[in-house]
mmCIF file of C-alpha atoms in Angstrom:
data_model
loop_
_atom_site.group_PDB
_atom_site.id
_atom_site.type_symbol
_atom_site.label_atom_id
_atom_site.label_comp_id
_atom_site.label_asym_id
_atom_site.label_seq_id
_atom_site.Cartn_x
_atom_site.Cartn_y
_atom_site.Cartn_z
ATOM 1 C CA MET A 1187 123.703 109.448 96.632
ATOM 2 C CA ASP A 1188 127.494 109.112 96.505
ATOM 3 C CA LYS A 1189 129.310 105.928 96.048
ATOM 4 C CA GLU A 1190 129.124 105.241 99.845
ATOM 5 C CA ASP A 1191 125.636 105.822 100.141
ATOM 6 C CA LEU A 1192 125.136 103.547 96.780
ATOM 7 C CA GLU A 1193 127.621 100.791 98.626
ATOM 8 C CA TYR A 1194 125.561 101.020 102.006
ATOM 9 C CA ALA A 1195 122.290 100.703 99.793
ATOM 10 C CA LEU A 1196 123.537 97.815 98.090
ATOM 11 C CA ALA A 1197 125.107 96.034 101.283
ATOM 12 C CA LYS A 1198 122.885 97.225 104.225
ATOM 13 C CA GLN A 1199 119.626 98.590 102.617
ATOM 14 C CA LEU A 1200 118.223 96.333 100.020
ATOM 15 C CA PRO A 1201 118.862 93.156 101.541
ATOM 16 C CA ALA A 1202 116.914 94.852 105.236
ATOM 17 C CA MET A 1203 113.477 94.739 102.590
ATOM 18 C CA ASP A 1204 112.891 91.367 102.039
ATOM 19 C CA ARG A 1205 111.711 91.401 105.159
ATOM 20 C CA GLY A 1206 109.228 93.854 103.810
ATOM 21 C CA PHE A 1207 108.533 97.310 104.091
ATOM 22 C CA GLU A 1208 106.732 100.998 103.118
ATOM 23 C CA ILE A 1209 107.095 103.529 100.082
ATOM 24 C CA ALA A 1210 105.860 106.748 101.393
ATOM 25 C CA THR A 1211 104.965 109.207 99.172
ATOM 26 C CA SER A 1212 103.148 112.558 98.895
ATOM 27 C CA TYR A 1213 100.218 110.978 99.354
ATOM 28 C CA GLY A 1214 100.760 108.330 101.998
ATOM 29 C CA THR A 1215 102.314 105.733 103.061
ATOM 30 C CA PHE A 1216 102.025 101.879 101.260
ATOM 31 C CA THR A 1217 103.415 98.370 102.180
ATOM 32 C CA ILE A 1218 105.245 96.178 100.742
ATOM 33 C CA GLU A 1219 105.106 92.325 101.886
ATOM 34 C CA ALA A 1220 108.414 90.187 102.147
ATOM 35 C CA GLU A 1221 106.807 88.478 99.528
ATOM 36 C CA ASP A 1222 106.253 90.450 97.146
ATOM 37 C CA SER A 1223 109.838 92.372 98.036
ATOM 38 C CA ALA A 1224 111.794 89.991 95.498
ATOM 39 C CA PRO A 1225 111.474 92.400 92.405
ATOM 40 C CA VAL A 1226 111.326 95.776 94.131
ATOM 41 C CA ILE A 1227 114.079 94.625 95.398
ATOM 42 C CA LYS A 1228 115.710 93.086 92.706
ATOM 43 C CA ALA A 1229 115.135 96.401 89.926
ATOM 44 C CA LEU A 1230 116.468 98.314 92.549
ATOM 45 C CA SER A 1231 120.097 96.913 92.786
ATOM 46 C CA LYS A 1232 119.474 97.131 88.946
ATOM 47 C CA ILE A 1233 120.113 101.134 89.585
ATOM 48 C CA ILE A 1234 122.101 101.051 92.161
ATOM 49 C CA GLU A 1235 124.690 99.225 90.265
ATOM 50 C CA ARG A 1236 124.267 101.449 87.464
ATOM 51 C CA LYS A 1237 125.069 104.183 88.716
ATOM 52 C CA LEU A 1238 127.291 102.638 90.804
ATOM 53 C CA ALA A 1239 129.049 102.151 87.246
ATOM 54 C CA ARG A 1240 128.498 104.911 85.635
ATOM 55 C CA LEU A 1241 130.051 106.846 89.244
ATOM 56 C CA SER A 1242 133.295 104.741 88.827
ATOM 57 C CA LYS A 1243 133.814 105.495 85.145
ATOM 58 C CA HIS A 1244 133.721 109.264 85.936
ATOM 59 C CA GLU A 1245 136.219 108.398 88.501
ATOM 60 C CA LYS A 1246 138.481 107.215 86.266
ATOM 61 C CA GLU A 1247 138.284 109.299 83.519
ATOM 62 C CA THR A 1248 138.872 112.379 86.370
ATOM 63 C CA VAL A 1249 141.873 110.472 86.646
ATOM 64 C CA LEU A 1250 143.502 110.273 83.647
#
């Protein structure tokens, strides 16, 4: 994912997950209900924020 994709995920996709969502795997799909979504959203937010920080750092190093 590029920076734009990650920013979109933080701004739009993750907040929408608070209504519940499905996870698809090669073994099938299962549902995460709204009341169970908060810990998943929190974990994904941290992952995406770390990736954005790495991209930002890389961009700064490339400019220098």
